[in-house]
Amino acid sequence: MSDGEQELGITESKQHSPGEWYAEVVRKAELADYAPMSGFIVTRPRGYALWEAIQERLDGWFKETGVENAYFPVFIPESYLQREKEVVEGFDPEVAWVTQGGHNQLEERLAVRPTSESIIAPYLSKWVRSHRDLPLRVNQWCSVVRWEATETKPFFRTKEFLWQEGHTAHRDEADAWDETMTRLEQYERVYEDVLAIPVLRGRKPEHDKFPGADTTTTVEALMPDGKSVQGGTSHYLGQHFAEAFDITYVDEDEEERVAHTTSWGLSWRALGALIMTHSDDQGLVLPPTVAPEQVVVVPIWQEENRKEVLEYGEELTAALREAGLRVEFDDRDERNPGFKFNEHELNGVPLRVEIGPHEVEDGEATLVHRPDGEKAVEDRAGIAETVEEHLETIYAKLYAAAEETLEENVRSASDRAELLGTIGRFGGYVRTPWCGDEECETAIKEEIAAEIVMVPLERDGEPEEDDCAICGEVATETAYFAKSY
């Protein structure tokens, strides 16, 4: 085996060393590199293409529901942050500050945005005058910086990350809550219909809400290592920000009223969830919905039939491209078929089409599924429709595997020992009665590093007489505990 071929393979085990395995997949599948500054990454074209696939879907859905894109400065004056004390207190340890411009000391510190409520809200106030201006919906695709002192994990944990953040203003609570749920449903949709990852919907406990929010809703995705990923959050902010930034409007009765606002965001943490959920010890596994190349056609020839095989492969590739599929025709002379197979498996191409002299002679194509290696020999006639059916099957396989992982890893516990033992042994989600006191969560977190990742949006008929599994007091919530990224 050559050095190039040896370097190509994944050497770490997903089951036994998931952290090292994950980092190796990200690097060898050419998704990202580490930047010279600690905590930052360089996103390579194949990694950025995955983000663009998510962005394209979400952006279209946003616009269908009345959202317009805008862009606000990366810097926020300190005085703007100070107008909303809870935002400062919530993010202050993570805020990066600019104090000098060129050779001159700035008169006022500028925060590098950790989120943009404090720079966007003043402009919502400026743009909203009448009830006719409502609802007002803006979104921006941008990066934010949070100076966390945690170990870098590409896409999961970096000081700078890409995301979208939507900000809206509404006449009343009902309209703002509808907005909050619309965005949460779109986040659920992007995970389940685009990334092939089932999620749980809920809300964060009171002590873990977005600073200044009335309610923070979340979608949570379970990773194969038993940890939860906060997949996206949608916040009903109530009138808190509107009061702080004077977002008011004149209603139909000529009375001035305070607006209700929301904010909602999904970051490239979704890419981390995508990679972690589906990939394996051969490398990256991608659903066809987001894969930069959905299909790779690999011609396999000997010198005596080279011309016929390549021509057949080119014609088949053209038919697939004409149908709108993203196809690579890998006719490289310098690489043998085995190397090509391994490389495309590493890069996560969902479907491989093998073309050899037998396929040419019989008017067929051999199709190989990336997730499990399943092979099928199909007729050349109608190949585009056949390939599309196989891609749908591949998506269904990925979703079914992730769904099975989720369903098998939601467990219940009725007391502290059972809660700790279940998380310690199995990971995953442990559903338990909870009194609503943060101290009970802290007790579990200190012992086993698990936290409440969500509570149901509604109690789903849980019996009121439950006792809190941790302290024994009357339970008011059902909490989902998990270790998380």
Tab-separated table of C-alpha atoms in Angstrom:
chain	number	residue	atom	x	y	z
A	1	MET	CA	0.000	0.000	0.000
A	2	SER	CA	1.350	3.439	-0.932
A	3	ASP	CA	1.685	6.286	1.558
A	4	GLY	CA	-1.177	8.048	-0.176
A	5	GLU	CA	-3.475	5.061	0.219
A	6	GLN	CA	-2.469	4.552	3.855
A	7	GLU	CA	-3.183	8.215	4.647
A	8	LEU	CA	-6.570	7.945	2.988
A	9	GLY	CA	-8.153	5.562	5.496
A	10	ILE	CA	-9.751	6.261	8.879
A	11	THR	CA	-7.614	4.814	11.663
A	12	GLU	CA	-9.746	5.699	14.714
A	13	SER	CA	-12.859	3.840	15.868
A	14	LYS	CA	-16.207	5.596	16.126
A	15	GLN	CA	-17.302	3.254	18.903
A	16	HIS	CA	-14.155	3.297	21.025
A	17	SER	CA	-12.725	6.798	20.468
A	18	PRO	CA	-15.512	8.943	18.986
A	19	GLY	CA	-13.724	12.270	19.566
A	20	GLU	CA	-10.544	11.287	17.738
A	21	TRP	CA	-12.580	9.486	15.059
A	22	TYR	CA	-14.715	12.574	14.473
A	23	ALA	CA	-11.690	14.861	14.107
A	24	GLU	CA	-10.097	12.429	11.662
A	25	VAL	CA	-13.236	12.211	9.503
A	26	VAL	CA	-13.510	16.016	9.361
A	27	ARG	CA	-9.874	16.360	8.297
A	28	LYS	CA	-9.581	13.431	5.892
A	29	ALA	CA	-12.927	14.080	4.198
A	30	GLU	CA	-11.585	17.619	3.613
A	31	LEU	CA	-14.349	19.414	5.490
A	32	ALA	CA	-12.179	21.651	7.684
A	33	ASP	CA	-8.683	22.379	8.983
A	34	TYR	CA	-7.600	23.915	12.268
A	35	ALA	CA	-6.761	27.637	12.112
A	36	PRO	CA	-3.527	29.095	13.564
A	37	MET	CA	-5.533	30.721	16.393
A	38	SER	CA	-6.782	28.327	19.054
A	39	GLY	CA	-10.519	27.745	18.874
A	40	PHE	CA	-10.977	28.625	15.201
A	41	ILE	CA	-11.259	26.492	12.066
A	42	VAL	CA	-10.852	26.949	8.324
A	43	THR	CA	-13.887	25.582	6.504
A	44	ARG	CA	-12.859	23.870	3.285
A	45	PRO	CA	-15.020	23.950	0.135
A	46	ARG	CA	-16.575	20.511	0.741
A	47	GLY	CA	-17.497	21.507	4.290
A	48	TYR	CA	-18.865	24.853	3.187
A	49	ALA	CA	-20.948	23.140	0.480
A	50	LEU	CA	-22.755	21.237	3.255
A	51	TRP	CA	-23.517	24.514	5.032
A	52	GLU	CA	-24.763	26.009	1.757
A	53	ALA	CA	-27.134	23.048	1.313
A	54	ILE	CA	-28.695	23.729	4.716
A	55	GLN	CA	-28.713	27.463	4.068
A	56	GLU	CA	-30.490	27.055	0.740
A	57	ARG	CA	-33.321	25.017	2.253
A	58	LEU	CA	-33.829	27.173	5.328
A	59	ASP	CA	-33.520	30.455	3.468
A	60	GLY	CA	-36.226	29.363	1.036
A	61	TRP	CA	-38.566	28.358	3.856
A	62	PHE	CA	-37.915	31.612	5.702
A	63	LYS	CA	-38.770	33.684	2.644
A	64	GLU	CA	-41.935	31.663	2.019
A	65	THR	CA	-43.068	32.743	5.485
A	66	GLY	CA	-42.435	36.457	5.186
A	67	VAL	CA	-38.797	36.787	6.255
A	68	GLU	CA	-36.413	39.201	4.529
A	69	ASN	CA	-32.639	38.987	4.769
A	70	ALA	CA	-30.592	41.907	6.053
A	71	TYR	CA	-27.103	42.435	7.425
A	72	PHE	CA	-25.983	44.245	10.568
A	73	PRO	CA	-22.467	45.213	11.695
A	74	VAL	CA	-20.201	42.650	13.316
A	75	PHE	CA	-19.391	45.210	16.057
A	76	ILE	CA	-21.852	46.271	18.763
A	77	PRO	CA	-21.191	49.406	20.881
A	78	GLU	CA	-20.885	48.595	24.575
A	79	SER	CA	-23.645	51.104	25.345
A	80	TYR	CA	-26.037	49.073	23.194
A	81	LEU	CA	-25.287	45.911	25.163
A	82	GLN	CA	-25.700	47.830	28.415
A	83	ARG	CA	-29.271	48.721	27.444
A	84	GLU	CA	-30.207	45.100	28.000
A	85	LYS	CA	-28.520	44.033	31.220
A	86	GLU	CA	-29.453	40.373	30.962
A	87	VAL	CA	-27.701	40.056	27.614
A	88	VAL	CA	-24.515	41.517	29.087
A	89	GLU	CA	-24.690	39.250	32.113
A	90	GLY	CA	-25.480	36.220	30.005
A	91	PHE	CA	-22.709	36.625	27.461
A	92	ASP	CA	-20.121	38.837	29.149
A	93	PRO	CA	-17.577	36.077	29.918
A	94	GLU	CA	-17.658	35.057	26.243
A	95	VAL	CA	-17.609	38.503	24.613
A	96	ALA	CA	-14.555	39.527	22.584
A	97	TRP	CA	-13.909	43.281	22.730
A	98	VAL	CA	-12.225	45.673	20.307
A	99	THR	CA	-10.523	48.564	22.119
A	100	GLN	CA	-8.247	49.967	19.434
A	101	GLY	CA	-8.744	50.939	15.783
A	102	GLY	CA	-5.523	51.370	13.863
A	103	HIS	CA	-3.243	53.351	16.188
A	104	ASN	CA	-6.092	55.017	18.063
A	105	GLN	CA	-7.766	53.952	21.277
A	106	LEU	CA	-11.527	53.740	20.810
A	107	GLU	CA	-13.702	56.049	22.876
A	108	GLU	CA	-16.168	53.206	23.394
A	109	ARG	CA	-15.434	49.493	23.404
A	110	LEU	CA	-16.979	47.482	20.585
A	111	ALA	CA	-18.174	43.936	21.194
A	112	VAL	CA	-17.685	41.354	18.479
A	113	ARG	CA	-21.240	40.091	18.201
A	114	PRO	CA	-22.012	37.054	20.349
A	115	THR	CA	-25.604	37.459	19.083
A	116	SER	CA	-27.308	40.486	17.601
A	117	GLU	CA	-30.418	41.391	19.615
A	118	SER	CA	-28.727	44.522	20.939
A	119	ILE	CA	-27.781	45.855	17.495
A	120	ILE	CA	-30.936	44.747	15.654
A	121	ALA	CA	-33.571	45.754	18.238
A	122	PRO	CA	-32.804	49.514	17.949
A	123	TYR	CA	-33.452	49.314	14.229
A	124	LEU	CA	-36.669	47.377	14.687
A	125	SER	CA	-37.665	50.264	16.944
A	126	LYS	CA	-36.755	52.737	14.205
A	127	TRP	CA	-38.589	50.856	11.468
A	128	VAL	CA	-41.789	50.077	13.413
A	129	ARG	CA	-44.213	52.957	13.800
A	130	SER	CA	-47.686	51.591	13.171
A	131	HIS	CA	-49.549	48.299	13.494
A	132	ARG	CA	-49.353	48.277	9.693
A	133	ASP	CA	-45.568	47.729	9.971
A	134	LEU	CA	-46.143	44.477	11.843
A	135	PRO	CA	-45.168	41.739	11.782
A	136	LEU	CA	-41.612	42.756	10.855
A	137	ARG	CA	-39.272	39.853	10.119
A	138	VAL	CA	-35.553	40.086	9.343
A	139	ASN	CA	-32.866	37.438	9.237
A	140	GLN	CA	-29.135	37.528	8.721
A	141	TRP	CA	-26.631	34.859	7.735
A	142	CYS	CA	-23.389	35.680	9.484
A	143	SER	CA	-20.738	34.548	11.932
A	144	VAL	CA	-20.669	35.231	15.656
A	145	VAL	CA	-17.860	34.987	18.198
A	146	ARG	CA	-18.119	33.530	21.698
A	147	TRP	CA	-14.781	33.312	23.481
A	148	GLU	CA	-15.333	29.950	25.126
A	149	ALA	CA	-12.453	28.249	26.902
A	150	THR	CA	-13.428	24.807	25.668
A	151	GLU	CA	-11.497	22.412	23.480
A	152	THR	CA	-12.111	22.965	19.782
A	153	LYS	CA	-14.350	20.441	18.056
A	154	PRO	CA	-14.943	21.492	14.432
A	155	PHE	CA	-18.547	22.615	13.865
A	156	PHE	CA	-19.561	21.589	17.411
A	157	ARG	CA	-17.366	23.952	19.451
A	158	THR	CA	-15.434	26.864	17.948
A	159	LYS	CA	-14.973	30.441	19.075
A	160	GLU	CA	-16.318	31.714	15.759
A	161	PHE	CA	-19.178	29.913	14.066
A	162	LEU	CA	-21.583	30.425	11.196
A	163	TRP	CA	-25.301	30.659	11.776
A	164	GLN	CA	-28.490	32.436	10.855
A	165	GLU	CA	-30.321	34.619	13.321
A	166	GLY	CA	-33.862	35.800	12.765
A	167	HIS	CA	-35.431	38.715	14.633
A	168	THR	CA	-39.092	39.663	14.498
A	169	ALA	CA	-41.575	42.100	16.030
A	170	HIS	CA	-45.318	41.432	16.441
A	171	ARG	CA	-48.499	43.093	17.684
A	172	ASP	CA	-49.271	40.583	20.407
A	173	GLU	CA	-48.171	37.484	22.257
A	174	ALA	CA	-50.222	35.070	20.145
A	175	ASP	CA	-48.664	36.228	16.883
A	176	ALA	CA	-45.160	36.187	18.354
A	177	TRP	CA	-45.679	32.690	19.775
A	178	ASP	CA	-46.894	31.457	16.383
A	179	GLU	CA	-43.677	32.842	14.918
A	180	THR	CA	-41.601	31.080	17.563
A	181	MET	CA	-43.229	27.753	16.758
A	182	THR	CA	-43.030	28.261	12.988
A	183	ARG	CA	-39.251	28.583	13.197
A	184	LEU	CA	-38.944	25.633	15.588
A	185	GLU	CA	-40.945	23.519	13.137
A	186	GLN	CA	-38.655	24.616	10.289
A	187	TYR	CA	-35.618	23.553	12.321
A	188	GLU	CA	-37.255	20.202	12.995
A	189	ARG	CA	-37.955	19.936	9.268
A	190	VAL	CA	-34.366	20.645	8.250
A	191	TYR	CA	-33.091	17.915	10.573
A	192	GLU	CA	-35.674	15.322	9.649
A	193	ASP	CA	-36.234	16.069	5.929
A	194	VAL	CA	-32.754	17.265	4.911
A	195	LEU	CA	-30.231	15.797	7.359
A	196	ALA	CA	-32.014	12.481	8.051
A	197	ILE	CA	-31.849	13.041	11.811
A	198	PRO	CA	-34.965	12.677	14.007
A	199	VAL	CA	-35.191	15.212	16.839
A	200	LEU	CA	-37.104	15.865	20.039
A	201	ARG	CA	-38.896	19.205	20.424
A	202	GLY	CA	-39.195	20.969	23.740
A	203	ARG	CA	-38.166	24.025	25.697
A	204	LYS	CA	-35.272	24.885	27.927
A	205	PRO	CA	-35.839	25.068	31.698
A	206	GLU	CA	-36.247	28.550	33.165
A	207	HIS	CA	-32.646	28.800	34.341
A	208	ASP	CA	-31.262	27.829	30.925
A	209	LYS	CA	-33.275	30.188	28.722
A	210	PHE	CA	-31.646	32.638	26.342
A	211	PRO	CA	-30.796	35.734	28.428
A	212	GLY	CA	-33.825	38.019	28.347
A	213	ALA	CA	-36.209	35.469	26.811
A	214	ASP	CA	-39.640	34.548	28.087
A	215	THR	CA	-39.407	31.041	26.572
A	216	THR	CA	-36.602	29.253	24.733
A	217	THR	CA	-37.713	26.339	22.563
A	218	THR	CA	-35.274	23.787	21.189
A	219	VAL	CA	-34.835	20.778	18.943
A	220	GLU	CA	-32.481	18.162	20.392
A	221	ALA	CA	-30.696	15.473	18.376
A	222	LEU	CA	-29.205	12.351	19.935
A	223	MET	CA	-25.752	11.340	18.759
A	224	PRO	CA	-24.595	7.697	18.529
A	225	ASP	CA	-22.274	8.230	21.503
A	226	GLY	CA	-25.287	8.972	23.689
A	227	LYS	CA	-24.822	12.755	23.897
A	228	SER	CA	-27.406	15.342	22.887
A	229	VAL	CA	-26.891	18.181	20.438
A	230	GLN	CA	-28.921	21.378	20.762
A	231	GLY	CA	-29.924	21.498	17.121
A	232	GLY	CA	-31.553	24.927	16.936
A	233	THR	CA	-33.379	27.316	19.251
A	234	SER	CA	-36.340	29.633	18.809
A	235	HIS	CA	-36.996	32.244	21.504
A	236	TYR	CA	-40.191	34.028	22.427
A	237	LEU	CA	-38.725	37.182	23.952
A	238	GLY	CA	-41.975	38.611	25.251
A	239	GLN	CA	-41.790	42.414	25.615
A	240	HIS	CA	-38.437	42.394	27.388
A	241	PHE	CA	-36.301	43.590	24.472
A	242	ALA	CA	-39.088	45.768	23.109
A	243	GLU	CA	-39.265	47.656	26.408
A	244	ALA	CA	-35.485	47.993	26.626
A	245	PHE	CA	-35.190	49.284	23.056
A	246	ASP	CA	-38.529	51.098	22.754
A	247	ILE	CA	-40.076	48.921	20.036
A	248	THR	CA	-43.574	50.396	20.115
A	249	TYR	CA	-46.337	50.908	17.585
A	250	VAL	CA	-49.551	52.878	17.282
A	251	ASP	CA	-52.473	50.457	17.182
A	252	GLU	CA	-55.775	50.843	15.328
A	253	ASP	CA	-57.295	52.633	18.331
A	254	GLU	CA	-54.459	55.217	18.191
A	255	GLU	CA	-53.000	53.873	21.445
A	256	GLU	CA	-49.240	53.267	21.631
A	257	ARG	CA	-48.375	49.690	22.540
A	258	VAL	CA	-45.201	47.694	23.161
A	259	ALA	CA	-44.422	45.038	20.563
A	260	HIS	CA	-43.679	41.386	21.266
A	261	THR	CA	-40.447	40.050	19.750
A	262	THR	CA	-38.772	36.765	18.854
A	263	SER	CA	-35.340	35.588	17.803
A	264	TRP	CA	-34.280	32.222	16.427
A	265	GLY	CA	-31.077	30.647	15.184
A	266	LEU	CA	-29.494	27.532	13.750
A	267	SER	CA	-25.718	27.194	13.501
A	268	TRP	CA	-23.272	24.954	11.732
A	269	ARG	CA	-23.472	22.712	14.789
A	270	ALA	CA	-25.997	20.992	12.514
A	271	LEU	CA	-23.010	19.910	10.409
A	272	GLY	CA	-21.386	18.366	13.459
A	273	ALA	CA	-24.599	16.442	14.140
A	274	LEU	CA	-24.748	15.335	10.505
A	275	ILE	CA	-21.173	14.027	10.506
A	276	MET	CA	-21.429	12.364	13.908
A	277	THR	CA	-24.800	10.699	13.272
A	278	HIS	CA	-24.266	8.975	9.947
A	279	SER	CA	-20.535	8.526	9.382
A	280	ASP	CA	-18.638	5.304	10.082
A	281	ASP	CA	-15.160	3.826	10.311
A	282	GLN	CA	-14.733	4.123	6.541
A	283	GLY	CA	-15.280	7.889	6.692
A	284	LEU	CA	-17.996	10.411	5.988
A	285	VAL	CA	-21.568	9.313	5.224
A	286	LEU	CA	-23.917	11.916	3.769
A	287	PRO	CA	-27.601	11.868	2.855
A	288	PRO	CA	-28.194	12.618	-0.848
A	289	THR	CA	-30.045	15.816	0.071
A	290	VAL	CA	-26.828	17.605	1.056
A	291	ALA	CA	-24.005	15.589	-0.533
A	292	PRO	CA	-21.899	17.749	-2.879
A	293	GLU	CA	-21.772	14.720	-5.193
A	294	GLN	CA	-24.829	12.481	-4.955
A	295	VAL	CA	-23.458	9.910	-7.381
A	296	VAL	CA	-19.994	8.907	-8.578
A	297	VAL	CA	-19.658	6.910	-11.777
A	298	VAL	CA	-16.518	4.755	-11.763
A	299	PRO	CA	-15.535	3.146	-15.080
A	300	ILE	CA	-13.509	-0.083	-14.739
A	301	TRP	CA	-11.593	-1.050	-17.859
A	302	GLN	CA	-8.740	-3.011	-19.336
A	303	GLU	CA	-6.785	-1.532	-22.182
A	304	GLU	CA	-8.648	-3.564	-24.807
A	305	ASN	CA	-12.091	-2.227	-23.766
A	306	ARG	CA	-11.120	1.188	-22.416
A	307	LYS	CA	-12.835	3.194	-25.188
A	308	GLU	CA	-16.179	1.378	-24.972
A	309	VAL	CA	-16.342	1.525	-21.153
A	310	LEU	CA	-15.479	5.244	-21.002
A	311	GLU	CA	-18.004	6.136	-23.697
A	312	TYR	CA	-20.724	4.144	-21.933
A	313	GLY	CA	-19.840	5.801	-18.622
A	314	GLU	CA	-19.898	9.276	-20.152
A	315	GLU	CA	-23.318	8.669	-21.693
A	316	LEU	CA	-24.713	7.378	-18.403
A	317	THR	CA	-23.227	10.334	-16.517
A	318	ALA	CA	-24.766	12.762	-18.992
A	319	ALA	CA	-28.188	11.145	-18.516
A	320	LEU	CA	-27.931	11.538	-14.744
A	321	ARG	CA	-26.805	15.155	-14.976
A	322	GLU	CA	-29.621	15.931	-17.384
A	323	ALA	CA	-32.017	14.701	-14.704
A	324	GLY	CA	-30.563	17.292	-12.303
A	325	LEU	CA	-28.423	14.961	-10.216
A	326	ARG	CA	-25.009	15.979	-8.876
A	327	VAL	CA	-22.663	13.466	-10.514
A	328	GLU	CA	-18.911	12.978	-10.695
A	329	PHE	CA	-17.406	10.877	-13.500
A	330	ASP	CA	-14.161	9.494	-12.101
A	331	ASP	CA	-12.117	8.482	-15.136
A	332	ARG	CA	-8.683	9.162	-13.593
A	333	ASP	CA	-5.969	7.055	-15.186
A	334	GLU	CA	-3.531	7.330	-12.297
A	335	ARG	CA	-5.784	5.663	-9.687
A	336	ASN	CA	-7.043	2.094	-9.650
A	337	PRO	CA	-10.722	1.284	-8.959
A	338	GLY	CA	-10.042	0.125	-5.391
A	339	PHE	CA	-8.439	3.429	-4.483
A	340	LYS	CA	-11.337	5.332	-6.069
A	341	PHE	CA	-13.904	3.270	-4.165
A	342	ASN	CA	-12.155	3.972	-0.853
A	343	GLU	CA	-11.758	7.668	-1.608
A	344	HIS	CA	-15.418	8.173	-2.511
A	345	GLU	CA	-16.482	6.182	0.555
A	346	LEU	CA	-14.286	8.406	2.704
A	347	ASN	CA	-15.873	11.497	1.135
A	348	GLY	CA	-19.393	10.246	1.776
A	349	VAL	CA	-20.739	9.993	-1.782
A	350	PRO	CA	-24.121	8.285	-1.244
A	351	LEU	CA	-24.219	6.140	-4.391
A	352	ARG	CA	-21.456	4.598	-6.508
A	353	VAL	CA	-22.198	3.433	-10.049
A	354	GLU	CA	-19.710	0.882	-11.365
A	355	ILE	CA	-19.325	0.453	-15.121
A	356	GLY	CA	-17.213	-2.384	-16.531
A	357	PRO	CA	-17.176	-4.367	-19.777
A	358	HIS	CA	-19.931	-6.692	-18.513
A	359	GLU	CA	-22.226	-3.738	-17.776
A	360	VAL	CA	-21.502	-2.311	-21.235
A	361	GLU	CA	-22.234	-5.625	-22.915
A	362	ASP	CA	-25.471	-6.220	-20.965
A	363	GLY	CA	-26.712	-2.604	-21.006
A	364	GLU	CA	-26.642	-2.381	-17.209
A	365	ALA	CA	-25.049	-0.557	-14.280
A	366	THR	CA	-24.001	-1.784	-10.846
A	367	LEU	CA	-25.194	0.504	-8.030
A	368	VAL	CA	-23.564	0.426	-4.583
A	369	HIS	CA	-25.058	2.162	-1.519
A	370	ARG	CA	-22.547	4.005	0.680
A	371	PRO	CA	-24.178	3.402	4.073
A	372	ASP	CA	-24.153	-0.402	3.953
A	373	GLY	CA	-22.513	-1.522	0.702
A	374	GLU	CA	-25.742	-2.978	-0.706
A	375	LYS	CA	-25.361	-3.703	-4.436
A	376	ALA	CA	-27.945	-3.805	-7.201
A	377	VAL	CA	-27.576	-4.415	-10.939
A	378	GLU	CA	-29.983	-2.194	-12.870
A	379	ASP	CA	-30.912	-1.673	-16.531
A	380	ARG	CA	-29.335	1.252	-18.340
A	381	ALA	CA	-32.781	2.182	-19.672
A	382	GLY	CA	-34.457	4.616	-17.294
A	383	ILE	CA	-31.275	4.867	-15.220
A	384	ALA	CA	-31.980	8.388	-13.947
A	385	GLU	CA	-35.309	7.403	-12.392
A	386	THR	CA	-33.732	4.246	-10.986
A	387	VAL	CA	-30.878	6.192	-9.404
A	388	GLU	CA	-33.309	8.677	-7.874
A	389	GLU	CA	-35.205	5.757	-6.300
A	390	HIS	CA	-31.964	4.385	-4.878
A	391	LEU	CA	-31.075	7.791	-3.433
A	392	GLU	CA	-34.462	7.921	-1.706
A	393	THR	CA	-33.808	4.452	-0.297
A	394	ILE	CA	-30.394	5.555	0.989
A	395	TYR	CA	-31.979	8.542	2.744
A	396	ALA	CA	-34.594	6.251	4.291
A	397	LYS	CA	-31.870	3.879	5.527
A	398	LEU	CA	-29.978	6.705	7.214
A	399	TYR	CA	-33.103	8.101	8.850
A	400	ALA	CA	-34.246	4.662	10.035
A	401	ALA	CA	-30.878	3.941	11.666
A	402	ALA	CA	-30.879	7.308	13.459
A	403	GLU	CA	-34.512	6.852	14.489
A	404	GLU	CA	-33.742	3.446	15.964
A	405	THR	CA	-30.870	4.964	17.956
A	406	LEU	CA	-33.194	7.649	19.322
A	407	GLU	CA	-36.076	5.321	20.150
A	408	GLU	CA	-33.805	2.875	21.964
A	409	ASN	CA	-32.178	5.605	24.012
A	410	VAL	CA	-35.076	7.449	25.637
A	411	ARG	CA	-35.468	5.891	29.078
A	412	SER	CA	-37.303	6.795	32.264
A	413	ALA	CA	-36.146	7.090	35.855
A	414	SER	CA	-38.213	7.698	38.967
A	415	ASP	CA	-35.487	8.346	41.555
A	416	ARG	CA	-31.984	9.771	41.801
A	417	ALA	CA	-30.131	6.426	41.855
A	418	GLU	CA	-32.013	5.219	38.789
A	419	LEU	CA	-31.374	8.517	36.993
A	420	LEU	CA	-27.626	8.451	37.669
A	421	GLY	CA	-27.316	4.747	36.930
A	422	THR	CA	-29.196	4.961	33.631
A	423	ILE	CA	-27.155	7.897	32.314
A	424	GLY	CA	-23.929	6.327	33.511
A	425	ARG	CA	-24.638	2.978	31.893
A	426	PHE	CA	-26.479	3.896	28.713
A	427	GLY	CA	-26.179	7.651	28.039
A	428	GLY	CA	-29.023	8.932	25.889
A	429	TYR	CA	-32.051	10.742	27.304
A	430	VAL	CA	-33.460	9.976	30.715
A	431	ARG	CA	-36.987	11.266	31.277
A	432	THR	CA	-37.775	11.996	34.887
A	433	PRO	CA	-40.162	14.013	37.108
A	434	TRP	CA	-38.593	17.299	38.255
A	435	CYS	CA	-39.636	19.976	40.718
A	436	GLY	CA	-38.307	22.839	38.580
A	437	ASP	CA	-35.485	23.776	40.992
A	438	GLU	CA	-32.109	24.410	39.372
A	439	GLU	CA	-30.335	22.970	42.423
A	440	CYS	CA	-31.657	19.521	41.557
A	441	GLU	CA	-30.116	19.754	38.082
A	442	THR	CA	-26.846	21.019	39.582
A	443	ALA	CA	-26.664	17.997	41.880
A	444	ILE	CA	-26.835	15.640	38.891
A	445	LYS	CA	-24.490	17.764	36.785
A	446	GLU	CA	-21.826	17.769	39.491
A	447	GLU	CA	-21.993	14.008	39.877
A	448	ILE	CA	-22.204	12.812	36.279
A	449	ALA	CA	-21.894	15.890	33.976
A	450	ALA	CA	-25.446	15.513	32.665
A	451	GLU	CA	-27.946	18.359	32.472
A	452	ILE	CA	-31.552	19.048	31.583
A	453	VAL	CA	-31.463	19.521	27.827
A	454	MET	CA	-35.209	20.083	27.494
A	455	VAL	CA	-38.632	19.798	29.052
A	456	PRO	CA	-41.719	19.081	26.927
A	457	LEU	CA	-43.584	22.077	25.587
A	458	GLU	CA	-46.608	20.587	27.353
A	459	ARG	CA	-46.718	18.071	30.153
A	460	ASP	CA	-48.342	15.480	27.874
A	461	GLY	CA	-50.720	14.309	30.576
A	462	GLU	CA	-48.078	13.462	33.175
A	463	PRO	CA	-49.746	12.674	36.531
A	464	GLU	CA	-49.657	15.670	38.840
A	465	GLU	CA	-48.826	13.522	41.867
A	466	ASP	CA	-45.295	12.691	40.638
A	467	ASP	CA	-42.441	13.474	43.004
A	468	CYS	CA	-39.163	14.992	41.842
A	469	ALA	CA	-36.672	12.174	41.230
A	470	ILE	CA	-33.852	14.169	42.839
A	471	CYS	CA	-35.279	15.886	45.926
A	472	GLY	CA	-38.634	14.158	46.445
A	473	GLU	CA	-40.682	17.370	46.363
A	474	VAL	CA	-43.776	17.652	44.153
A	475	ALA	CA	-42.808	17.494	40.479
A	476	THR	CA	-44.025	20.262	38.195
A	477	GLU	CA	-42.131	19.319	35.029
A	478	THR	CA	-40.872	16.327	33.092
A	479	ALA	CA	-37.143	16.826	32.515
A	480	TYR	CA	-34.985	15.159	29.886
A	481	PHE	CA	-31.479	14.718	31.276
A	482	ALA	CA	-28.516	13.956	28.993
A	483	LYS	CA	-24.861	14.626	28.505
A	484	SER	CA	-24.477	17.136	25.717
A	485	TYR	CA	-22.093	18.705	23.229
